[in-house]
Coordinates of C-alpha atoms (C1' of nucleotides) in Angstrom, one line a residue:
Chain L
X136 CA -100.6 132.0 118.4
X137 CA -98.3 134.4 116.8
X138 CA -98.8 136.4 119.9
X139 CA -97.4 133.3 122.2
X140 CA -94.0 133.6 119.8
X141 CA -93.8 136.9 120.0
X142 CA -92.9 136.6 123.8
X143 CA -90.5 133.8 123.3
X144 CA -88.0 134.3 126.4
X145 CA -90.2 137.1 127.9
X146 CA -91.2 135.2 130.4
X147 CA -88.3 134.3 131.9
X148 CA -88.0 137.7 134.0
X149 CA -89.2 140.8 134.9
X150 CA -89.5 143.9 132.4
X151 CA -86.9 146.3 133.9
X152 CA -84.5 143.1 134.6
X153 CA -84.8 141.8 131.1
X154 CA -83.7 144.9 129.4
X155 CA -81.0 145.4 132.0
X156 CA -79.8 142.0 131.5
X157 CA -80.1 141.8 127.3
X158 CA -78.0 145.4 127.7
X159 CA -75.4 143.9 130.0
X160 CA -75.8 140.7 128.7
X161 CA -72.1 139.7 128.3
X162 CA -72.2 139.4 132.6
X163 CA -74.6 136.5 131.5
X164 CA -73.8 132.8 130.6
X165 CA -75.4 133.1 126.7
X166 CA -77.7 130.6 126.0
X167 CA -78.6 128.9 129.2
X168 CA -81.0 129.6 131.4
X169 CA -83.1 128.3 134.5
X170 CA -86.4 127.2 135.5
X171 CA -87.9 126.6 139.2
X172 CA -90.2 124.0 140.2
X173 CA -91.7 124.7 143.8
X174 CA -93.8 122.5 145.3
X175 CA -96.3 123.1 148.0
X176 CA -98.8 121.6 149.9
X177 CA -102.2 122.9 151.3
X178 CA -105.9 121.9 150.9
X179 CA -104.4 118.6 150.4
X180 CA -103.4 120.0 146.9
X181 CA -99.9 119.7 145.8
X182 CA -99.6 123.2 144.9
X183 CA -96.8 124.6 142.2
X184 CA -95.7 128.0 142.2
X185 CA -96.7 129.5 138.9
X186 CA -96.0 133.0 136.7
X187 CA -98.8 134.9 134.8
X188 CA -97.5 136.5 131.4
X189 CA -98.9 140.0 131.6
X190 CA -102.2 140.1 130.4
X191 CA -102.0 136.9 128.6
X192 CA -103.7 133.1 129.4
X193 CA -99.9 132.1 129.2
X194 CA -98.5 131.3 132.4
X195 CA -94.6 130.1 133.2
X196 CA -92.2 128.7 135.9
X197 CA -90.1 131.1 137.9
X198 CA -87.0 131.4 135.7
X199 CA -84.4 133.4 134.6
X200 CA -80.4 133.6 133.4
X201 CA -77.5 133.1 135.1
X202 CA -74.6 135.1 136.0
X203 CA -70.9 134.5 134.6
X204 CA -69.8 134.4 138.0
X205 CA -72.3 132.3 139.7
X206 CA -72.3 128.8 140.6
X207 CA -75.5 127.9 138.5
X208 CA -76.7 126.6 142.2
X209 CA -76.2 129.9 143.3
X210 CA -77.8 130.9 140.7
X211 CA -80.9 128.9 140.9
X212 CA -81.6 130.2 144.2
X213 CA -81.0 133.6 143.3
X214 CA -83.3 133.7 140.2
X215 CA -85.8 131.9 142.1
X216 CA -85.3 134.8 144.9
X217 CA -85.3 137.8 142.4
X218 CA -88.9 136.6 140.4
X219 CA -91.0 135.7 143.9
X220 CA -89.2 136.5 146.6
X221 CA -88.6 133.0 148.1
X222 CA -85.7 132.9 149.9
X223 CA -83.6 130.2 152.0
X224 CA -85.0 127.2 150.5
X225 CA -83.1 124.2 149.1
X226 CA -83.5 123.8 145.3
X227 CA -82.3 120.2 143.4
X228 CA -81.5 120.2 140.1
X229 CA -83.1 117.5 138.6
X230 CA -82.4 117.6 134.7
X231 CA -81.5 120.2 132.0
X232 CA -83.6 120.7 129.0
X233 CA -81.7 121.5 125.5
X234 CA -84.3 119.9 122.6
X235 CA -83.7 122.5 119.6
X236 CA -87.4 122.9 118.9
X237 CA -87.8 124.3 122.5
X238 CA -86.7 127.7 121.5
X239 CA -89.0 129.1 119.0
X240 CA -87.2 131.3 116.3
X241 CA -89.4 134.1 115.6
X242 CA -88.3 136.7 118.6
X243 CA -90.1 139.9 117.6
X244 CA -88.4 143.1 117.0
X245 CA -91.6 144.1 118.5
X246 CA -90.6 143.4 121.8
X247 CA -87.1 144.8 121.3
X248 CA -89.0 147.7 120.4
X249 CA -90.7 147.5 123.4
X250 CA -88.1 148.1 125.2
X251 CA -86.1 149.7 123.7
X252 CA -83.6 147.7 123.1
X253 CA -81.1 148.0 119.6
X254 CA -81.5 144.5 117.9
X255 CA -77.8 143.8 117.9
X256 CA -77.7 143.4 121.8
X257 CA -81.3 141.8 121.4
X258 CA -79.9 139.3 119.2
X259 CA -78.5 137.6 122.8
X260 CA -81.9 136.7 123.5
X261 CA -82.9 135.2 120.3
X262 CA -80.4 132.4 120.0
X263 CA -81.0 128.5 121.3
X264 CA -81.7 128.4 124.8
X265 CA -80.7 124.9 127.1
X266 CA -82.4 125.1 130.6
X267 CA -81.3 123.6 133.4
X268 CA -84.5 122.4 135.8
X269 CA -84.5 122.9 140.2
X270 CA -87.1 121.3 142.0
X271 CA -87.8 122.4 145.7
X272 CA -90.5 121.3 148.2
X273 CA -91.5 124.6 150.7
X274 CA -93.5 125.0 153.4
X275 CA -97.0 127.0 151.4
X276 CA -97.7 129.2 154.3
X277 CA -94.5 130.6 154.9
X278 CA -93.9 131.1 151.2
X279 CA -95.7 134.0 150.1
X280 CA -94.7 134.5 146.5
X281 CA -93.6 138.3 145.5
X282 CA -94.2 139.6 142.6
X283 CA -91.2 141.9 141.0
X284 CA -93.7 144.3 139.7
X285 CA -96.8 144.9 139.8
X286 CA -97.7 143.7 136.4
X287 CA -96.4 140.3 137.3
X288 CA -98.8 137.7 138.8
X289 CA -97.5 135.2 140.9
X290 CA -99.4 131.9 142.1
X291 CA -100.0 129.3 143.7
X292 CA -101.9 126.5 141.1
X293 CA -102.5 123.0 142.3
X294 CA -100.9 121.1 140.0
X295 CA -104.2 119.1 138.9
X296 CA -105.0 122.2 137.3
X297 CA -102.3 123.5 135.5
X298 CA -103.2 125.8 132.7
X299 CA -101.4 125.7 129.5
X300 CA -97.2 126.7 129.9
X301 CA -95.1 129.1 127.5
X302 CA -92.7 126.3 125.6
X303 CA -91.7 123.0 127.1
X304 CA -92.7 123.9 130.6
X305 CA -94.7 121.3 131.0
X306 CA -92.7 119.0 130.6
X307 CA -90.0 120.5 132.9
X308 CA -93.1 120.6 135.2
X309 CA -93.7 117.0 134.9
X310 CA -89.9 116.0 134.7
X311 CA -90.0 116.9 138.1
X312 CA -92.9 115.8 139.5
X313 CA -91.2 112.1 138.5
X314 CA -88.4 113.1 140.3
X315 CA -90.0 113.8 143.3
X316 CA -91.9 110.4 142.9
X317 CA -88.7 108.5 142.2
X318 CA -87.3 110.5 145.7
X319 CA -90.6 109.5 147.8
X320 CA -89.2 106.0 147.8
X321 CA -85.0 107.1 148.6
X322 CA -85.9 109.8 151.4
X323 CA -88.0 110.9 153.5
X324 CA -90.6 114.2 152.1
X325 CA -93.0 116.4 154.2
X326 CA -90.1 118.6 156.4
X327 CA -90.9 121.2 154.3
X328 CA -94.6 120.7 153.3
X329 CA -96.3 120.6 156.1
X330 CA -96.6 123.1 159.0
X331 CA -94.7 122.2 162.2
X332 CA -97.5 120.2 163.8
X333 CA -99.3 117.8 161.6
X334 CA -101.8 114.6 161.6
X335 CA -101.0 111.2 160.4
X336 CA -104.0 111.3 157.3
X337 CA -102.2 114.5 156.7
X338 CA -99.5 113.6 155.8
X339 CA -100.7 110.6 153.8
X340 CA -102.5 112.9 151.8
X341 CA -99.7 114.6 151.2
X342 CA -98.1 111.0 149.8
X343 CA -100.8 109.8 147.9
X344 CA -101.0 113.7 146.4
X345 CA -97.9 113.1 145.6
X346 CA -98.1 110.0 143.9
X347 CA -101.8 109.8 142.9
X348 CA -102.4 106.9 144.4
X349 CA -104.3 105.5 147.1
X350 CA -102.7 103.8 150.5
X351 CA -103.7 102.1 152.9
X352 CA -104.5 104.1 156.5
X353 CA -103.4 101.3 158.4
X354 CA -100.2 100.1 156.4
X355 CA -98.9 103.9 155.6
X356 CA -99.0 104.6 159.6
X357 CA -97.0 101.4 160.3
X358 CA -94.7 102.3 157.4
X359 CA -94.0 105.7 158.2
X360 CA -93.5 105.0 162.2
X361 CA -91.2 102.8 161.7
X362 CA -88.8 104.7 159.9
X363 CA -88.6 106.4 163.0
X364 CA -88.5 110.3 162.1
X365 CA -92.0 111.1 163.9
X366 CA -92.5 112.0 167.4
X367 CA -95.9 111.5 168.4
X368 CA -97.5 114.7 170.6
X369 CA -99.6 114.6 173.9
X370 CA -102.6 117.3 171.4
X371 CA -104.9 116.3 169.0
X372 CA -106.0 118.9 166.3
X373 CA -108.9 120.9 167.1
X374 CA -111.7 121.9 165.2
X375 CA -112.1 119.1 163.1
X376 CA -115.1 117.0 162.3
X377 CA -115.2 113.1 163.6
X378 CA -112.6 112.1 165.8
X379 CA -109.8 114.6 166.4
X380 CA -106.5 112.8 165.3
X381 CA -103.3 113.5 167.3
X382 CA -100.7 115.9 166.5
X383 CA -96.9 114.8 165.3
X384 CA -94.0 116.5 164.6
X385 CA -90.9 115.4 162.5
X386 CA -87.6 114.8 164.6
X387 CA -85.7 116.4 162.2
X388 CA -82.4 114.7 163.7
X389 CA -83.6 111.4 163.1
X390 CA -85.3 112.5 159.9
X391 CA -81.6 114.5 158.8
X392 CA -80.2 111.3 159.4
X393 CA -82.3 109.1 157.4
X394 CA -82.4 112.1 154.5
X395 CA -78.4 111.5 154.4
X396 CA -78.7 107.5 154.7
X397 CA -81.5 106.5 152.5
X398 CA -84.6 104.6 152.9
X399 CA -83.9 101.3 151.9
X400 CA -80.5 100.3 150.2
X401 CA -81.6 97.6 148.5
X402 CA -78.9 95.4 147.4
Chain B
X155 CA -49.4 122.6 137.0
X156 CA -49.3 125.7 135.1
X157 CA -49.1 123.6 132.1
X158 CA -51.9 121.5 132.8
X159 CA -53.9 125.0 132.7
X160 CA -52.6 125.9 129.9
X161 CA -54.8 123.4 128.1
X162 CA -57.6 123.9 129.3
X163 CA -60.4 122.6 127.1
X164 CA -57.9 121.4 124.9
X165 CA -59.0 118.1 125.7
X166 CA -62.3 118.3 124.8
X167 CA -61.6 117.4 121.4
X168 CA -58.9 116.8 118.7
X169 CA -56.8 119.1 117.6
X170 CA -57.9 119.8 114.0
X171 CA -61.9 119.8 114.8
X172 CA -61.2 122.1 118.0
X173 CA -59.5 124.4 115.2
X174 CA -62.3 124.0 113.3
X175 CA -65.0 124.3 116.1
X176 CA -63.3 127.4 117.3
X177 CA -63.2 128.8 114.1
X178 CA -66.6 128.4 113.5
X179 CA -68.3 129.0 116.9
X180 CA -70.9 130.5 116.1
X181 CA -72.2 127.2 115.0
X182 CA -71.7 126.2 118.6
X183 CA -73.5 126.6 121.7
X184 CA -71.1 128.9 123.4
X185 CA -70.2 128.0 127.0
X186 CA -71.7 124.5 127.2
X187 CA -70.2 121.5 126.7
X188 CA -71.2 117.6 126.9
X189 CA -69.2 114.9 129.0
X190 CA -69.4 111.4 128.6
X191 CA -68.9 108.7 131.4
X192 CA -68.4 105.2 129.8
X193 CA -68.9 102.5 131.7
X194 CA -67.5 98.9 130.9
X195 CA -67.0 95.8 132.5
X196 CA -64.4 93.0 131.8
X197 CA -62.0 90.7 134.5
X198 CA -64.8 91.4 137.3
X199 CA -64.0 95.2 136.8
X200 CA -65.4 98.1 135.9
X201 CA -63.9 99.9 133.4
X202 CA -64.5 103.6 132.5
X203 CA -63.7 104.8 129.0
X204 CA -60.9 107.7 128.9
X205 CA -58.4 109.7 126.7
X206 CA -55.5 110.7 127.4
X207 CA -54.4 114.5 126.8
X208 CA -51.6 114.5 123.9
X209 CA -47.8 113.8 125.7
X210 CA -49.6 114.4 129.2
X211 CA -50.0 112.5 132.5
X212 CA -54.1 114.2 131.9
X213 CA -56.4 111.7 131.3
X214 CA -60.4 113.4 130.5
X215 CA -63.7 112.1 129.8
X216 CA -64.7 112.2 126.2
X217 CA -66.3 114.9 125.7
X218 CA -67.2 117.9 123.3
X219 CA -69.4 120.3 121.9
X220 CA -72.8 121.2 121.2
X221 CA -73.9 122.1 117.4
X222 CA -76.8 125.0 117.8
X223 CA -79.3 122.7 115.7
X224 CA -78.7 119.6 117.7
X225 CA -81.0 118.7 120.2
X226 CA -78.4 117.9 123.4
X227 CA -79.0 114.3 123.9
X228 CA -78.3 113.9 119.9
X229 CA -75.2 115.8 120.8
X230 CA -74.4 113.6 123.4
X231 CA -74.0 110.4 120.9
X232 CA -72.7 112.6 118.2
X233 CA -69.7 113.6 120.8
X234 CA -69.1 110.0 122.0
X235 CA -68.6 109.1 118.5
X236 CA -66.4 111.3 117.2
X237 CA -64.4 111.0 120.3
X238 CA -64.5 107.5 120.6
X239 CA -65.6 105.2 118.0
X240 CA -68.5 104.2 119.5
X241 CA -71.6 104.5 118.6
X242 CA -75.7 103.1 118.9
X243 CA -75.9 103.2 122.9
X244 CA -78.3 105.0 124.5
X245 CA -76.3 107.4 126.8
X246 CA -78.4 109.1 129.6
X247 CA -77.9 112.4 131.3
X248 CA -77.3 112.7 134.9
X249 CA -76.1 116.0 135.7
X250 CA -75.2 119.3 135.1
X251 CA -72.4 120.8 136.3
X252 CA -71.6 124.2 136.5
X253 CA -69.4 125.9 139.4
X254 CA -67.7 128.7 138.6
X255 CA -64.5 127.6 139.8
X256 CA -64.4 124.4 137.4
X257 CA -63.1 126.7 135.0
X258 CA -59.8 127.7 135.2
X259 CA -59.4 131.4 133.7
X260 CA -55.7 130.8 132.2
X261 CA -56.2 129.5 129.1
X262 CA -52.8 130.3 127.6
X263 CA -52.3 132.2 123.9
X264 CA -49.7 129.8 123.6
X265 CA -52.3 127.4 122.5
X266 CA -53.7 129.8 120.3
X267 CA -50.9 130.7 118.8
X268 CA -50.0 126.9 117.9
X269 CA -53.4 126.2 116.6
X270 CA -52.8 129.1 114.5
X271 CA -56.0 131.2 115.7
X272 CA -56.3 134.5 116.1
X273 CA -57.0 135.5 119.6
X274 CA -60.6 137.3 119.5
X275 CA -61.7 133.7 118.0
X276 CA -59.6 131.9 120.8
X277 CA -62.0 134.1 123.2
X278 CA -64.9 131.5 122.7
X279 CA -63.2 128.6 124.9
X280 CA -61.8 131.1 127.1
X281 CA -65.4 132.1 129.0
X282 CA -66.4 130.3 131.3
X283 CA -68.2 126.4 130.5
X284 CA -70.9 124.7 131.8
X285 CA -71.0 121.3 131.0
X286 CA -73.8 118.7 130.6
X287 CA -72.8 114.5 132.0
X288 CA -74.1 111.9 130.2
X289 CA -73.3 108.2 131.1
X290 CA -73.5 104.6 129.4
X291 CA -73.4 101.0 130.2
X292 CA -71.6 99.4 127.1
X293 CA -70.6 95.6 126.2
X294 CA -66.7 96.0 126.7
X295 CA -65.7 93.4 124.1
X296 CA -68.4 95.4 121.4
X297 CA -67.1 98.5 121.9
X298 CA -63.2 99.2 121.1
X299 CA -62.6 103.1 121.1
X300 CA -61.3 104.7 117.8
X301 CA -58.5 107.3 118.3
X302 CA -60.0 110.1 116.2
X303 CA -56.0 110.5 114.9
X304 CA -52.7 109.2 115.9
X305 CA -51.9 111.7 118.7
X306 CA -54.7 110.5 121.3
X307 CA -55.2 107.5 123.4
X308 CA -58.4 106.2 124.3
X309 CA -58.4 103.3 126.6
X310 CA -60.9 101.3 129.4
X311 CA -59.6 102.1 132.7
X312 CA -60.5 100.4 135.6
X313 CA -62.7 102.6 137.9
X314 CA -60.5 101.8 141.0
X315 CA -57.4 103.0 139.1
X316 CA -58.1 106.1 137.6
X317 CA -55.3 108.8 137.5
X318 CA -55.9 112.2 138.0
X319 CA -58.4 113.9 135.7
X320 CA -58.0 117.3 134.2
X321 CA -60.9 120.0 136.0
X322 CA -64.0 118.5 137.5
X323 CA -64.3 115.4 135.8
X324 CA -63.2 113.3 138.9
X325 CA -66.1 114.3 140.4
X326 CA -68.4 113.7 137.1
X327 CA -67.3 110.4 136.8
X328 CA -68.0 110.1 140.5
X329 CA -71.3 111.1 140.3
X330 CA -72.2 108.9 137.3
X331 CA -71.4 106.1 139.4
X332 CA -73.1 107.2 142.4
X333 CA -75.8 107.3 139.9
X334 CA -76.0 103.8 138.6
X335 CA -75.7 103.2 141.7
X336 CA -78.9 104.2 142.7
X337 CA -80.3 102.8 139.5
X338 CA -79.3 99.3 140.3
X339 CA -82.0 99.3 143.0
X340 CA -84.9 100.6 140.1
X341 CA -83.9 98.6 137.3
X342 CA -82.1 96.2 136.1
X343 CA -78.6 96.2 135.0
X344 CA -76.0 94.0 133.0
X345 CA -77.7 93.8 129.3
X346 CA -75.3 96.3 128.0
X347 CA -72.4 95.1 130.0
X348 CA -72.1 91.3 130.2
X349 CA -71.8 89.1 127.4
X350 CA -74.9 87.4 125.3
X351 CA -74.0 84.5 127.3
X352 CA -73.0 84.8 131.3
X353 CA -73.0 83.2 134.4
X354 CA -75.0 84.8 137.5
X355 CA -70.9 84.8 139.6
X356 CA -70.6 87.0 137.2
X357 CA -73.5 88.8 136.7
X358 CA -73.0 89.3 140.3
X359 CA -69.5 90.7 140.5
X360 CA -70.8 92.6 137.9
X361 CA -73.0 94.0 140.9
X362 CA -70.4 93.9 143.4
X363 CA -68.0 96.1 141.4
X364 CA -70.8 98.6 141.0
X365 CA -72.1 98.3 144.4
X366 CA -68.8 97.8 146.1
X367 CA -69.9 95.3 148.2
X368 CA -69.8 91.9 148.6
X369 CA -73.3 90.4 148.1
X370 CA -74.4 86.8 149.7
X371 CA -74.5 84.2 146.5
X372 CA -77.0 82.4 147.6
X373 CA -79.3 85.3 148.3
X374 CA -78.1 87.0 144.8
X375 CA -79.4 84.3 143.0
X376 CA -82.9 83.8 144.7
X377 CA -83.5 87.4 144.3
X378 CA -82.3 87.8 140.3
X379 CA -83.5 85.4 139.3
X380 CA -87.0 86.1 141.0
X381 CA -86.9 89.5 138.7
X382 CA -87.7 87.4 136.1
X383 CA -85.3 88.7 133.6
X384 CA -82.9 85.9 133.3
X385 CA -83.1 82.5 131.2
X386 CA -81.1 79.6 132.1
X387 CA -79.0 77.8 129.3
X388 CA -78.9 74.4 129.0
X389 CA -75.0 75.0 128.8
X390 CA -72.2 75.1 131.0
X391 CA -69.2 77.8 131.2
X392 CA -65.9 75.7 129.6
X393 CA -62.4 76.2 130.4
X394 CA -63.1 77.1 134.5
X395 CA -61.5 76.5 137.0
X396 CA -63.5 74.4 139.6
X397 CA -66.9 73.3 138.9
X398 CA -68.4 75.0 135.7
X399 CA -71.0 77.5 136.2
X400 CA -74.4 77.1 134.1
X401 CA -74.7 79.8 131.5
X402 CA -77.5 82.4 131.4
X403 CA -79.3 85.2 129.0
X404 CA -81.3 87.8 129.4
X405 CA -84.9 87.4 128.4
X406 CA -84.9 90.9 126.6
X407 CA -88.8 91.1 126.7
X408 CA -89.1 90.7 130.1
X409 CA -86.0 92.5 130.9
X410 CA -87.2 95.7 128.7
X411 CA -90.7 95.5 131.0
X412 CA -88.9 95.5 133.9
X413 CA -86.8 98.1 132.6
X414 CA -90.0 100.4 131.5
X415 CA -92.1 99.4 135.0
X416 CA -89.4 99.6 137.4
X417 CA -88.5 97.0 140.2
X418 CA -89.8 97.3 143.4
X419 CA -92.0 100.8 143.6
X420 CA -92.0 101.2 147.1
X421 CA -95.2 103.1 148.4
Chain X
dT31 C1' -130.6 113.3 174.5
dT32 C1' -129.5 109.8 171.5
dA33 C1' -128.4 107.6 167.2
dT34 C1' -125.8 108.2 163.1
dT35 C1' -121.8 109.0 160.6
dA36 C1' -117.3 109.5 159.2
dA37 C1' -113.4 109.7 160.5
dT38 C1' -109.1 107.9 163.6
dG39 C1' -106.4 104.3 166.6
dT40 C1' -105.1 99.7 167.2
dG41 C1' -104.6 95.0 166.1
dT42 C1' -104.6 90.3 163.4
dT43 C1' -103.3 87.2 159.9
dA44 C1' -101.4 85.2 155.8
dT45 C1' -98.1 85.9 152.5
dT46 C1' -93.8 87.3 150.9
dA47 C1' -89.1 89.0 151.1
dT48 C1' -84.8 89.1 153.4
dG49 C1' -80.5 87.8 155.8
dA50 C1' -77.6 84.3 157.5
dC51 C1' -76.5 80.0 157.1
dG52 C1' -75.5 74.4 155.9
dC53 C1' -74.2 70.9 152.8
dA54 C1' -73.7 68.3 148.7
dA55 C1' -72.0 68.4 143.8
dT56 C1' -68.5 69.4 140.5
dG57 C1' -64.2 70.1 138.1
dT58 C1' -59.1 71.3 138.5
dA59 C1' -54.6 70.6 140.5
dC60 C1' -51.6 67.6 142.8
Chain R
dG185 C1' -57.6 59.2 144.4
dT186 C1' -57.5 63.6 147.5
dA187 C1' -57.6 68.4 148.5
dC188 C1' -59.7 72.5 147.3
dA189 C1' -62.3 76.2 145.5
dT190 C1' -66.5 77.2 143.6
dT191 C1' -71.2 76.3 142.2
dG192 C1' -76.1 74.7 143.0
dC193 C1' -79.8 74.1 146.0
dG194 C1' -82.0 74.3 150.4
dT195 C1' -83.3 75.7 155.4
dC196 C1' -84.8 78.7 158.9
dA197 C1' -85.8 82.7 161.7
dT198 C1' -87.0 87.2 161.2
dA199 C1' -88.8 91.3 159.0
dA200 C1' -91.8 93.6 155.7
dT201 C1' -96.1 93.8 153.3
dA202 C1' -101.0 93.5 152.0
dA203 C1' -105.5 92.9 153.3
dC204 C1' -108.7 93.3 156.5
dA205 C1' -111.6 93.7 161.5
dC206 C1' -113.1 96.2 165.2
dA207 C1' -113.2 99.6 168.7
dT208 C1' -112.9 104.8 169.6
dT209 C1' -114.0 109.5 169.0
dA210 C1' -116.5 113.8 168.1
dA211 C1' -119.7 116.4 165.3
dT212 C1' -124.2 116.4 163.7
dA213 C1' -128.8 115.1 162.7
dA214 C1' -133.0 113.2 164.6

DNA sequence: TTATTAATGTGTTATTATGACGCAATGTAC
DNA sequence: GTACATTGCGTCATAATAACACATTAATAA
């Protein structure tokens, strides 16, 4: 257990980066940090994109610090960028995370050792940490994660299976699975989840994935017809067993449209 | 407008505890700061809670700083309170803000040099802040703001007459509204801000100020009082013009379910 | 080859929610 | 009393929702 301490902030980015960042760490907002959330979908698994600790059971979210003269947006996306190699996706910040008891305080000299690192400048790394939480939905095959080293493991975990997270990631993960529940019912979701051509039961799996829940085939198709962001294609899927169910595709100016507008207003 | 750069954070807080903060920053969270939207309602309007910058024409959001061994949503109450008075409402964060550009880089030695602190001190508010929105729904006639000394005004402003706003917080305030907003469609809303006693006009110009929309009166009450959350008095409104309105109060119980479960939950 | 099976596609029905109104009742001002 | 603004209660057509029936399709097992 002392050995999960010992890593503390570790996680948060690569070896080489960290020590170049605790060094130069007066080009960094002190303090405050950020963690990714990225959602995918495939195997009709809501997928989460996940970091090993090197050789450890411990595993994290994409994170990292921010710059002094970034735009903590900007940020986002670059951190998110620099630990996997995603790039041009739309990241929401959902919530920021500043409990006291999130930061544990016993930061090993060990580690400073490690890397060499004089424990005045590693003293940046010790202190209270607030994060500040993204969420993005991407499109699993066309995000293959890189890893910044190759001691670093990145992955794709469905999110039923989560093993255990350094600190309060699990909740951040959770936090924002809510979110993205709360959103399923203001806006349209799948642009990004699911490949260009897609069934119907598809993307109800994907929904009911999403909310872990149940629908009804019949009810879910009128439903998501009528909100009038799927164009129905002249090709059923292939290869499949039973009957083969026809092909859609979103049209994404309709589905824009309804992403600025809303789903239902309400009042 | 050089002026109004030349405070700065100044109007984070009052005078004697910024000297005191600065002085003692490293009891601070440096470069992150709380802001607090306080919304009221009284005369069918919706008031927002604001202080007025010392001999300016700057009005700010109360707002402030966070202690290193205070968990940020205790900091967020402990803020409001020292700002304002106020205290024992449950504030809820929103947003995080943080462009680079919402700081200005001017803070002046001038202030400095009045509050009597030596510049390398001074250098803590000078980086660049990030800063954490919080909002509330208070009872107007409950909660009468405390000048924390004789220098500052605090005082309800109507939402639709708000002056300018030193840095971003025009658009913090906005986005706490857009967020109630969009929690008036999930929950219910008007505990905090009506009166023990009320009458559903006003309960819905209550929603009509937030929304800012006129709603249909007849369908307002069907669908309120459908909810479930409301219990009818055997009691009329006195001293009206025109016919007297019945009175109503919320049936906490049921209003806290509703609160907990969530209106209407879509899929 | 045919029957079976497990999916998909389409439709029906009862119930409920919503939006747009009509009209009588009430209390104040004149 | 009369005019008037506002409240209380109700109606009706339409839309949305939940629950369910049945035909269709394609792989597979007999």
């Amino acid at each position: 257990m002392q050995d999960n301490l010992t890593l503390r902030k570790w996680y948060l980015i690569e070896k080489r980066m960290l020590k170049d960042i605790i060094e130069n760490n007066e080009n960094y907002q002190p303090g405050l940090s950020i963690d990714c959330v990225i959602f995918g979908f495939h195997d009709n698994q809501l997928k989460v994109l996940l970091i090993k600790i090197p050789n450890r059971e411990m595993w994290s979210l994409p994170g990292g610090f921010i710059p002094v003269d970034q735009d903590i947006d900007v940020a986002a996306v670059t951190v998110l960028n620099e630990r996997t190699g995603v790039e041009g996706i739309f990241l929401r910040q959902f919530a920021t995370f500043g409990k006291v008891k999130r930061n544990d305080q016993h930061f090993d000299k060990k580690i400073l050792e490690y890397l060499k690192i004089e424990e005045e400048k590693g003293k940046w790394l010790m202190r209270r940490f607030v994060t500040i939480g993204y969420y993005a939905l991407v499109d699993f095959l066309k995000t293959i994660p890189k890893p910044a080293n190759k001691d670093e493991v990145i992955e794709w975990i469905d999110h039923k299976e989560v093993p255990e997270l350094i600190l309060d990631h699990k909740e951040i993960l959770d936090k924002a699975l809510d979110t993205l529940r709360m959103e399923l019912n203001l806006m349209p979701v799948g642009y990004n989840l699911l490949p260009e051509k897609f069934t119907i039961p598809e993307l109800q799996k994907l929904y009911e994935t999403i909310l872990d829940k149940k629908l009804d085939r019949r009810n879910f198709l009128r439903k998501i017809t009528n909100i009038g962001i799927l164009t129905k294609l002249d090709e059923k899927k292939s290869n499949v067993a039973h009957k083969a169910p026809n092909l859609y595709t979103f049209d994404k100016e309709k589905y824009d449209e309804v992403l600025k507008n809303g789903l239902n207003q309400g009042w």
